[in-house]
Short mmCIF file of C-alpha atoms in Angstrom, two decimals:
data_model
loop_
_atom_site.label_atom_id
_atom_site.label_comp_id
_atom_site.label_asym_id
_atom_site.label_seq_id
_atom_site.Cartn_x
_atom_site.Cartn_y
_atom_site.Cartn_z
CA MET A 1036 27.29 -45.30 -187.14
CA VAL A 1037 28.98 -46.08 -190.46
CA LEU A 1038 26.78 -47.12 -193.38
CA GLU A 1039 28.53 -50.13 -194.91
CA ALA A 1040 28.09 -53.00 -197.30
CA THR A 1041 30.34 -55.90 -196.24
CA MET A 1042 31.37 -59.10 -197.99
CA ILE A 1043 32.88 -61.85 -195.78
CA CYS A 1044 35.23 -64.29 -197.52
CA ILE A 1045 35.21 -67.69 -195.75
CA ASP A 1046 38.06 -70.18 -195.90
CA ASN A 1047 36.49 -73.63 -196.16
CA SER A 1048 39.59 -75.49 -197.33
CA GLU A 1049 40.89 -78.84 -195.99
CA TRP A 1050 43.06 -77.05 -193.40
CA MET A 1051 39.90 -75.92 -191.61
CA ARG A 1052 39.42 -79.43 -190.15
CA ASN A 1053 42.31 -78.96 -187.72
CA GLY A 1054 41.48 -78.81 -184.02
CA ASP A 1055 44.09 -76.28 -182.86
CA TYR A 1056 41.19 -73.83 -182.33
CA SER A 1057 38.20 -74.85 -180.24
CA PRO A 1058 36.16 -76.74 -181.35
CA SER A 1059 37.90 -76.69 -184.76
CA ARG A 1060 39.21 -74.08 -187.14
CA PHE A 1061 35.99 -74.06 -189.12
CA GLY A 1062 33.84 -74.09 -185.96
CA ALA A 1063 35.72 -71.10 -184.54
CA LEU A 1064 35.45 -69.33 -187.92
CA ALA A 1065 31.67 -69.94 -188.10
CA GLU A 1066 31.14 -68.51 -184.61
CA ALA A 1067 33.20 -65.41 -185.43
CA VAL A 1068 31.34 -64.90 -188.73
CA ASN A 1069 27.98 -65.09 -186.96
CA LEU A 1070 29.07 -62.48 -184.44
CA ILE A 1071 30.45 -60.15 -187.11
CA CYS A 1072 27.26 -60.38 -189.16
CA GLY A 1073 25.21 -59.53 -186.09
CA ALA A 1074 27.51 -56.63 -185.21
CA LYS A 1075 27.32 -55.13 -188.69
CA THR A 1076 23.55 -55.38 -189.06
CA GLN A 1077 22.83 -54.19 -185.52
CA SER A 1078 25.13 -51.15 -185.67
CA ASN A 1079 23.08 -49.64 -188.52
CA PRO A 1080 19.70 -50.87 -189.81
CA GLU A 1081 20.75 -50.07 -193.39
CA ASN A 1082 23.97 -52.05 -193.26
CA THR A 1083 24.17 -55.14 -195.47
CA VAL A 1084 26.35 -58.27 -195.26
CA GLY A 1085 27.13 -60.93 -197.87
CA LEU A 1086 28.99 -64.26 -197.71
CA LEU A 1087 31.14 -66.25 -200.13
CA THR A 1088 33.43 -69.29 -199.90
CA MET A 1089 36.95 -69.33 -201.36
CA ALA A 1090 37.63 -73.11 -201.52
CA GLY A 1091 36.01 -76.21 -202.92
CA LYS A 1092 35.18 -76.35 -206.62
CA GLY A 1093 35.61 -72.60 -206.85
CA VAL A 1094 34.55 -69.27 -205.38
CA ARG A 1095 30.85 -69.43 -204.56
CA VAL A 1096 28.64 -66.55 -203.38
CA LEU A 1097 26.35 -67.83 -200.64
CA VAL A 1098 24.32 -64.62 -200.25
CA THR A 1099 24.66 -61.16 -201.77
CA PRO A 1100 24.75 -58.16 -199.38
CA THR A 1101 21.52 -58.16 -197.37
CA SER A 1102 20.25 -56.88 -194.02
CA ASP A 1103 18.33 -60.12 -193.28
CA LEU A 1104 20.40 -61.62 -190.45
CA ALA A 1105 18.45 -64.90 -190.45
CA LYS A 1106 19.21 -65.45 -194.12
CA ILE A 1107 22.90 -64.78 -193.51
CA LEU A 1108 23.14 -67.17 -190.55
CA ALA A 1109 21.28 -69.91 -192.43
CA CYS A 1110 23.98 -69.91 -195.12
CA MET A 1111 26.60 -71.02 -192.59
CA HIS A 1112 24.93 -74.38 -191.96
CA GLY A 1113 25.84 -77.35 -194.11
CA LEU A 1114 28.93 -75.86 -195.77
CA GLU A 1115 31.28 -78.39 -197.33
CA ILE A 1116 34.95 -78.40 -196.39
CA GLY A 1117 37.55 -79.30 -199.01
CA GLY A 1118 39.99 -78.08 -201.62
CA GLU A 1119 42.38 -75.16 -201.43
CA MET A 1120 41.74 -71.47 -200.71
CA ASN A 1121 41.83 -69.13 -203.72
CA LEU A 1122 42.46 -65.79 -201.99
CA ALA A 1123 42.86 -63.59 -205.10
CA ALA A 1124 39.70 -64.90 -206.79
CA GLY A 1125 37.71 -64.59 -203.58
CA ILE A 1126 38.69 -60.91 -203.11
CA GLN A 1127 37.92 -60.04 -206.73
CA VAL A 1128 34.48 -61.72 -206.62
CA ALA A 1129 33.71 -59.91 -203.33
CA GLN A 1130 34.66 -56.59 -204.92
CA LEU A 1131 32.35 -57.32 -207.87
CA ALA A 1132 29.46 -58.13 -205.49
CA LEU A 1133 29.99 -54.83 -203.62
CA LYS A 1134 30.10 -52.93 -206.88
CA HIS A 1135 26.54 -54.05 -207.64
CA ARG A 1136 25.13 -53.16 -204.21
CA GLN A 1137 21.70 -51.49 -204.22
CA ASN A 1138 22.55 -48.54 -201.96
CA LYS A 1139 25.48 -46.72 -203.55
CA LYS A 1140 25.91 -44.55 -200.45
CA GLN A 1141 27.16 -47.53 -198.47
CA GLN A 1142 30.90 -47.78 -197.89
CA GLN A 1143 32.49 -50.98 -199.19
CA ARG A 1144 34.37 -53.43 -196.97
CA ILE A 1145 35.75 -56.95 -197.41
CA ILE A 1146 36.58 -59.23 -194.46
CA VAL A 1147 38.81 -62.22 -195.24
CA PHE A 1148 39.27 -65.23 -192.94
CA ALA A 1149 42.52 -66.91 -194.03
CA GLY A 1150 43.23 -70.17 -192.12
CA SER A 1151 45.27 -71.94 -194.78
CA PRO A 1152 48.53 -71.17 -196.66
CA VAL A 1153 48.60 -68.36 -199.25
CA LYS A 1154 50.18 -69.44 -202.53
CA TYR A 1155 50.12 -66.09 -204.33
CA ASP A 1156 53.19 -63.91 -204.59
CA LYS A 1157 53.52 -60.73 -202.61
CA LYS A 1158 53.49 -58.55 -205.77
CA VAL A 1159 50.23 -60.09 -206.97
CA LEU A 1160 48.60 -59.37 -203.64
CA GLU A 1161 49.91 -55.80 -203.64
CA MET A 1162 48.43 -55.26 -207.11
CA ILE A 1163 45.06 -56.51 -205.88
CA GLY A 1164 45.33 -54.20 -202.86
CA ARG A 1165 45.99 -51.14 -205.03
CA LYS A 1166 42.96 -51.98 -207.13
CA LEU A 1167 40.81 -52.16 -204.01
CA LYS A 1168 42.14 -48.81 -202.82
CA LYS A 1169 41.40 -47.25 -206.20
CA ASN A 1170 37.77 -48.40 -205.93
CA SER A 1171 37.46 -47.17 -202.29
CA VAL A 1172 37.12 -50.65 -200.82
CA ALA A 1173 38.41 -51.30 -197.29
CA LEU A 1174 39.90 -54.67 -196.34
CA ASP A 1175 40.11 -56.52 -193.01
CA VAL A 1176 42.12 -59.74 -192.80
CA VAL A 1177 41.95 -62.34 -190.02
CA ASN A 1178 45.13 -64.44 -190.13
CA PHE A 1179 44.91 -67.66 -188.14
CA GLY A 1180 45.85 -71.30 -188.54
CA GLU A 1181 48.78 -72.08 -190.84
CA ASP A 1182 51.76 -69.71 -190.72
CA ASP A 1183 54.37 -70.90 -193.21
CA GLU A 1184 56.00 -69.66 -196.41
CA GLY A 1185 55.72 -66.02 -195.31
CA LYS A 1186 51.91 -65.99 -195.06
CA ALA A 1187 51.80 -63.17 -192.51
CA GLU A 1188 54.20 -61.02 -194.55
CA LYS A 1189 52.12 -61.46 -197.72
CA LEU A 1190 48.86 -60.57 -195.96
CA GLU A 1191 50.45 -57.51 -194.32
CA ALA A 1192 51.66 -56.32 -197.72
CA LEU A 1193 48.12 -56.78 -199.08
CA VAL A 1194 46.57 -54.74 -196.26
CA ALA A 1195 49.26 -52.04 -196.57
CA ALA A 1196 48.47 -51.63 -200.27
CA VAL A 1197 44.75 -51.23 -199.52
CA ASN A 1198 44.99 -49.12 -196.37
CA ASN A 1199 43.73 -45.55 -196.66
CA ASN A 1200 43.56 -43.41 -193.49
CA GLU A 1201 43.72 -46.52 -191.29
CA SER A 1202 40.50 -47.93 -192.74
CA SER A 1203 41.95 -51.44 -193.25
CA HIS A 1204 43.25 -53.84 -190.60
CA ILE A 1205 44.95 -57.19 -190.16
CA ILE A 1206 44.52 -59.36 -187.05
CA HIS A 1207 46.83 -62.24 -186.20
CA VAL A 1208 45.18 -64.84 -183.96
CA PRO A 1209 47.55 -67.54 -182.70
CA PRO A 1210 46.27 -70.95 -181.53
CA GLY A 1211 45.20 -71.11 -177.90
CA PRO A 1212 42.41 -71.86 -175.44
CA ASN A 1213 40.53 -68.67 -176.27
CA ALA A 1214 37.93 -68.84 -179.01
CA LEU A 1215 38.53 -66.92 -182.23
CA SER A 1216 35.56 -64.66 -181.53
CA ASP A 1217 36.88 -63.79 -178.06
CA VAL A 1218 40.02 -62.32 -179.60
CA LEU A 1219 38.27 -60.52 -182.46
CA ILE A 1220 35.49 -58.95 -180.35
CA SER A 1221 37.74 -56.15 -179.10
CA THR A 1222 39.38 -55.42 -182.47
CA PRO A 1223 38.36 -52.79 -185.08
CA ILE A 1224 36.75 -55.55 -187.11
CA PHE A 1225 33.93 -55.53 -184.55
CA THR A 1226 34.08 -51.99 -183.18
CA GLY A 1227 34.68 -50.19 -186.46
CA ASP A 1228 36.83 -47.15 -187.20
CA GLY A 1229 36.63 -44.37 -184.58
CA GLU A 1230 33.73 -46.03 -182.75
CA GLY A 1231 33.64 -47.22 -179.16
CA GLY A 1232 33.68 -50.87 -178.37
CA GLY A 1233 30.17 -50.76 -176.96
CA SER A 1234 28.46 -50.89 -180.34
CA GLY A 1235 30.36 -53.97 -181.45
CA PHE A 1236 29.91 -55.70 -178.10
CA ALA A 1237 26.19 -55.12 -177.92
CA ALA A 1238 25.65 -56.17 -181.52
CA ALA A 1239 27.81 -59.24 -181.08
CA ALA A 1240 25.81 -60.25 -178.03
CA ALA A 1241 22.54 -59.83 -179.93
CA ALA A 1242 23.85 -61.89 -182.83
CA ALA A 1243 25.13 -64.61 -180.52
CA ALA A 1244 21.77 -64.83 -178.78
CA ALA A 1245 19.90 -64.87 -182.10
CA GLY A 1246 22.17 -67.42 -183.74
CA GLY A 1247 22.47 -69.69 -180.74
CA VAL A 1248 26.18 -70.27 -181.43
CA SER A 1249 26.99 -70.44 -177.74
CA GLY A 1250 25.21 -71.47 -174.60
CA TYR A 1251 26.62 -68.53 -172.62
CA GLU A 1252 25.59 -64.88 -172.60
CA PHE A 1253 27.59 -62.96 -175.21
CA GLY A 1254 29.23 -66.26 -176.20
CA VAL A 1255 31.62 -66.06 -173.22
CA ASP A 1256 31.75 -68.41 -170.23
CA PRO A 1257 31.75 -66.11 -167.16
CA ASN A 1258 33.47 -68.84 -165.13
CA LEU A 1259 36.48 -68.86 -167.43
CA ASP A 1260 36.69 -65.12 -168.08
CA PRO A 1261 34.46 -63.14 -165.67
CA GLU A 1262 36.13 -59.82 -166.48
CA LEU A 1263 35.35 -60.11 -170.21
CA ALA A 1264 31.76 -61.16 -169.52
CA LEU A 1265 31.28 -58.17 -167.19
CA ALA A 1266 32.84 -55.80 -169.73
CA LEU A 1267 30.51 -57.12 -172.45
CA ARG A 1268 27.46 -56.69 -170.24
CA VAL A 1269 28.40 -53.12 -169.23
CA SER A 1270 29.16 -52.20 -172.83
CA MET A 1271 25.78 -53.53 -173.94
CA GLU A 1272 23.97 -51.45 -171.32
CA GLU A 1273 25.92 -48.32 -172.27
CA GLU A 1274 25.12 -48.82 -175.92
CA ARG A 1275 21.43 -49.31 -175.17
CA ALA A 1276 21.37 -46.09 -173.11
CA ARG A 1277 23.18 -44.21 -175.88
CA GLN A 1278 20.73 -45.42 -178.51
CA GLU A 1279 17.74 -44.48 -176.33
CA ALA A 1280 19.16 -40.98 -175.74
CA ALA A 1281 19.79 -40.54 -179.47
CA ALA A 1282 16.26 -41.68 -180.30
CA LYS A 1283 14.78 -39.28 -177.70
CA LYS A 1284 16.82 -36.38 -179.04
CA ALA A 1285 15.74 -37.15 -182.61
CA ALA A 1286 12.09 -37.28 -181.52
CA GLU A 1287 12.41 -33.90 -179.74
CA GLU A 1288 14.02 -32.30 -182.79
CA ALA A 1289 11.29 -33.70 -185.02
CA GLY A 1290 8.63 -32.33 -182.64
CA LYS A 1291 10.24 -28.87 -182.62
CA GLN A 1292 10.47 -28.88 -186.39
CA GLU A 1293 6.80 -29.83 -186.77
CA LYS A 1294 5.82 -27.15 -184.27
CA GLY A 1295 7.86 -24.50 -186.11
CA GLU A 1296 6.27 -25.51 -189.41
CA SER A 1297 2.77 -25.35 -187.91
CA GLN A 1298 3.49 -21.87 -186.44
CA SER A 1299 4.84 -20.57 -189.75
CA THR A 1300 1.81 -22.05 -191.55
CA SER A 1301 -0.65 -20.34 -189.15
CA GLN A 1302 1.20 -17.03 -189.55
CA ASP A 1303 1.01 -17.33 -193.33
CA VAL A 1304 -2.71 -18.06 -193.14
CA ALA A 1305 -3.29 -15.06 -190.87
CA MET A 1306 -1.33 -12.79 -193.19
CA ALA A 1307 -3.30 -14.05 -196.18
CA GLU A 1308 -6.61 -13.42 -194.39
CA ASN A 1309 -5.53 -9.89 -193.49
CA ALA A 1310 -4.53 -9.24 -197.06
CA ASN A 1311 -7.87 -10.51 -198.37
CA ALA A 1312 -9.95 -8.69 -195.77
CA GLY A 1313 -8.11 -5.40 -196.18
CA THR A 1314 -6.12 -3.36 -193.72
CA PRO A 1315 -8.23 -2.24 -190.74
CA GLU A 1316 -8.60 1.43 -189.98
CA PRO A 1317 -6.25 2.68 -187.25
CA GLU A 1318 -7.75 3.82 -183.94
CA ASN A 1319 -6.39 7.36 -184.23
CA LYS A 1320 -8.88 8.11 -187.01
CA ALA A 1321 -11.84 8.10 -184.58
CA PRO A 1322 -11.62 11.91 -183.88
CA ASP A 1323 -11.58 12.58 -187.60
CA LEU A 1324 -14.77 10.59 -187.98
CA MET A 1325 -16.41 12.62 -185.16
CA GLU A 1326 -15.40 15.89 -186.82
CA ASP A 1327 -16.80 14.70 -190.11
CA GLU A 1328 -20.08 13.76 -188.43
CA ASN A 1329 -20.32 17.20 -186.74
CA ALA A 1330 -19.67 18.93 -190.03
CA LEU A 1331 -22.32 16.84 -191.75
CA LEU A 1332 -24.80 17.63 -188.94
CA GLN A 1333 -24.18 21.38 -189.22
CA GLN A 1334 -24.56 21.20 -192.96
CA ALA A 1335 -27.84 19.34 -192.59
CA LEU A 1336 -29.14 21.98 -190.13
CA ALA A 1337 -28.19 24.78 -192.47
CA MET A 1338 -29.88 23.04 -195.36
CA SER A 1339 -33.02 22.51 -193.28
CA MET A 1340 -33.14 26.21 -192.35
CA ASP A 1341 -32.69 27.17 -195.97
CA ASP A 1342 -35.41 24.73 -196.88
CA SER A 1343 -37.80 26.19 -194.29
CA SER A 1344 -37.23 29.77 -195.46
CA SER A 1345 -37.52 28.74 -199.05
CA ASN A 1346 -40.67 26.83 -198.22
CA VAL A 1347 -42.17 29.94 -196.56
CA ALA A 1348 -41.29 32.13 -199.53
CA THR A 1349 -42.58 29.50 -201.89
CA ARG A 1350 -45.79 29.22 -199.88
CA ASP A 1351 -46.30 33.02 -199.96
CA THR A 1352 -45.63 33.09 -203.66
CA ASP A 1353 -48.00 30.26 -204.25
CA MET A 1354 -50.69 31.96 -202.18
CA SER A 1355 -50.35 35.26 -204.09
CA GLU A 1356 -50.46 33.45 -207.41
CA ALA A 1357 -53.49 31.46 -206.30
CA ALA A 1358 -55.18 34.63 -205.09
CA SER A 1359 -54.68 36.35 -208.43
CA GLU A 1360 -56.32 33.42 -210.16
CA ASP A 1361 -59.21 32.90 -207.65
CA GLN A 1362 -61.29 36.01 -206.66
CA ASP A 1363 -62.97 34.28 -203.69
CA LEU A 1364 -59.60 33.38 -202.27
CA ALA A 1365 -58.40 36.96 -202.75
CA LEU A 1366 -61.47 38.32 -200.90
CA ALA A 1367 -60.82 35.89 -198.01
CA LEU A 1368 -57.20 37.02 -197.76
CA GLN A 1369 -58.26 40.69 -197.68
CA LEU A 1370 -60.77 40.07 -194.90
CA SER A 1371 -58.15 38.23 -192.83
CA VAL A 1372 -55.75 41.16 -193.18
CA GLN A 1373 -58.48 43.65 -192.10
CA GLU A 1374 -59.35 41.51 -189.06
CA SER A 1375 -55.72 41.49 -188.07
CA ALA A 1376 -55.53 45.27 -188.36
CA ASN A 1377 -58.76 45.67 -186.31
CA ASP A 1378 -57.32 43.45 -183.60
CA GLN A 1379 -54.21 45.60 -183.44
CA SER A 1380 -56.28 48.83 -183.24
CA ASN A 1381 -58.50 47.34 -180.52
CA GLN A 1382 -55.42 46.38 -178.54
CA THR A 1383 -54.16 49.95 -178.91
CA ASP A 1384 -57.47 51.43 -177.71
CA MET A 1385 -57.52 49.06 -174.72
CA SER A 1386 -54.03 50.19 -173.79
CA LYS A 1387 -55.16 53.80 -173.92
CA LEU A 1388 -58.15 53.10 -171.68
CA LEU A 1389 -56.00 51.34 -169.13
CA ALA A 1390 -53.66 54.31 -169.13
CA ASP A 1391 -56.56 56.54 -168.00
CA GLN A 1392 -56.42 56.17 -164.20
CA SER A 1393 -59.76 57.96 -163.44
CA PHE A 1394 -61.61 55.67 -165.88
CA VAL A 1395 -60.15 52.57 -164.32
CA SER A 1396 -60.92 53.83 -160.78
CA SER A 1397 -64.56 54.52 -161.66
CA ILE A 1398 -64.96 51.05 -163.14
CA LEU A 1399 -63.42 49.43 -160.08
CA ALA A 1400 -65.65 51.47 -157.69
CA SER A 1401 -68.75 50.31 -159.55
CA LEU A 1402 -67.77 46.64 -159.08
CA PRO A 1403 -69.34 45.07 -155.96
CA GLY A 1404 -66.85 43.98 -153.26
CA VAL A 1405 -63.87 45.81 -154.79
CA ASP A 1406 -62.13 48.58 -152.84
CA PRO A 1407 -60.15 50.91 -155.17
CA ASN A 1408 -58.05 52.01 -152.20
CA ASP A 1409 -56.86 48.44 -151.49
CA PRO A 1410 -53.01 48.33 -151.72
CA SER A 1411 -53.07 45.17 -153.83
CA VAL A 1412 -55.48 46.77 -156.30
CA LYS A 1413 -53.32 49.88 -156.50
CA ASP A 1414 -50.20 47.78 -157.18
CA LEU A 1415 -52.01 45.91 -159.96
CA LEU A 1416 -53.17 49.17 -161.56
CA ALA A 1417 -49.67 50.59 -161.35
CA SER A 1418 -48.15 47.56 -163.06
CA MET A 1419 -50.78 47.66 -165.80
CA GLN A 1420 -50.13 51.34 -166.40
CA GLY A 1421 -46.41 50.68 -166.58
CA GLN A 1422 -46.89 47.95 -169.17
CA SER A 1423 -49.17 50.18 -171.21
CA SER A 1424 -46.66 53.03 -171.11
CA GLU A 1425 -43.86 50.70 -172.22
CA LYS A 1426 -46.04 49.39 -175.02
CA LYS A 1427 -46.80 52.92 -176.06
CA ASP A 1428 -43.15 53.85 -176.15
CA GLU A 1429 -42.40 50.78 -178.31
CA ASP A 1430 -45.16 51.75 -180.72
CA ASN A 1431 -43.86 55.27 -180.96
CA ASP A 1432 -40.34 54.07 -181.67
CA LYS A 1433 -41.61 51.71 -184.37
CA GLU A 1434 -43.63 54.51 -186.02
CA GLN A 1435 -40.59 56.78 -186.05
CA LYS A 1436 -38.49 54.06 -187.70
CA ASP A 1437 -41.18 53.50 -190.31
CA ASP A 1438 -41.32 57.25 -190.99
CA LYS A 1439 -37.56 57.37 -191.52
CA LYS A 1440 -37.70 54.52 -194.02
#
């Protein structure tokens, strides 16, 4: 959809009273202008349309380019008819109005309805056309009504001077039973450059219904031209389907874009949290931690053993120092050492007595109820003698080692 600002130049001269177009020239022009305004504003919400008159006391701007369709249609009511058309002044004023449009991105277009004779020379019109082309202004001309003094040739020369890449057009509408809008509805003035006819048809139908310029749907009597009415209806439905598909696609793209932005935002937040929290330790470092713990445990055990031995040595040292300072404590230590030695000597004597078999047998015989010849008693005596002999051998070996030292 082309973004345009359009100025429509209306011929309201005395020649517009003629009835060779139904219901009159001016009536047919008003209906066509209403449909064009609706088509332009409906094809793009940002399009604007302005109106001016070229006859009467002078060129008068009815409304500057606006997207308010109601305001545009209201300007068409109550227009006065009279005077002569000033084509050159009307085009120049329209160009000035487009120059001061609010949205500079809009393309500029002028639509001229010429229903009366053109008094300007061909060269003057060509000069005006070149000026329009220089300022990137497109021009559409609707030639109807009077056709004398080379009017068609002059208007064609004007359009040829303006035309740039087929952006400007001229439409010749001869008198006949068909309304002016019926002829123009299938031309590039409605459909636009490179666009299908559906957009212009649907917009024209909406404008006709809003303006109430005709009692029939799309402004066409289906009894007189059923094929055109059917084509307009089908085109309107196709355009509505196309607009709905475009709106759905735009909504899906917007949803995908929002989703992608939300995903990227969550990823950035996660990365920031990881950076602030620090990088976690990898799982493969668990065995290293176990080895470190084992090493620390072994070190602790070694230190505890060293501590125990050092504690024993320290305790012995402390006891000896305390004994040297306290005589009672020293006497107690000496007595404890003697008792230990006596216990060892007593144990040695007991081992010697047990080794004497005749002594043991006499003791057992003197005990009441004990038979020395009992096998169980003999086995017990034999085991006791064996233990005593082993103990004796150990003592002998220890004495020999002490003697060697």
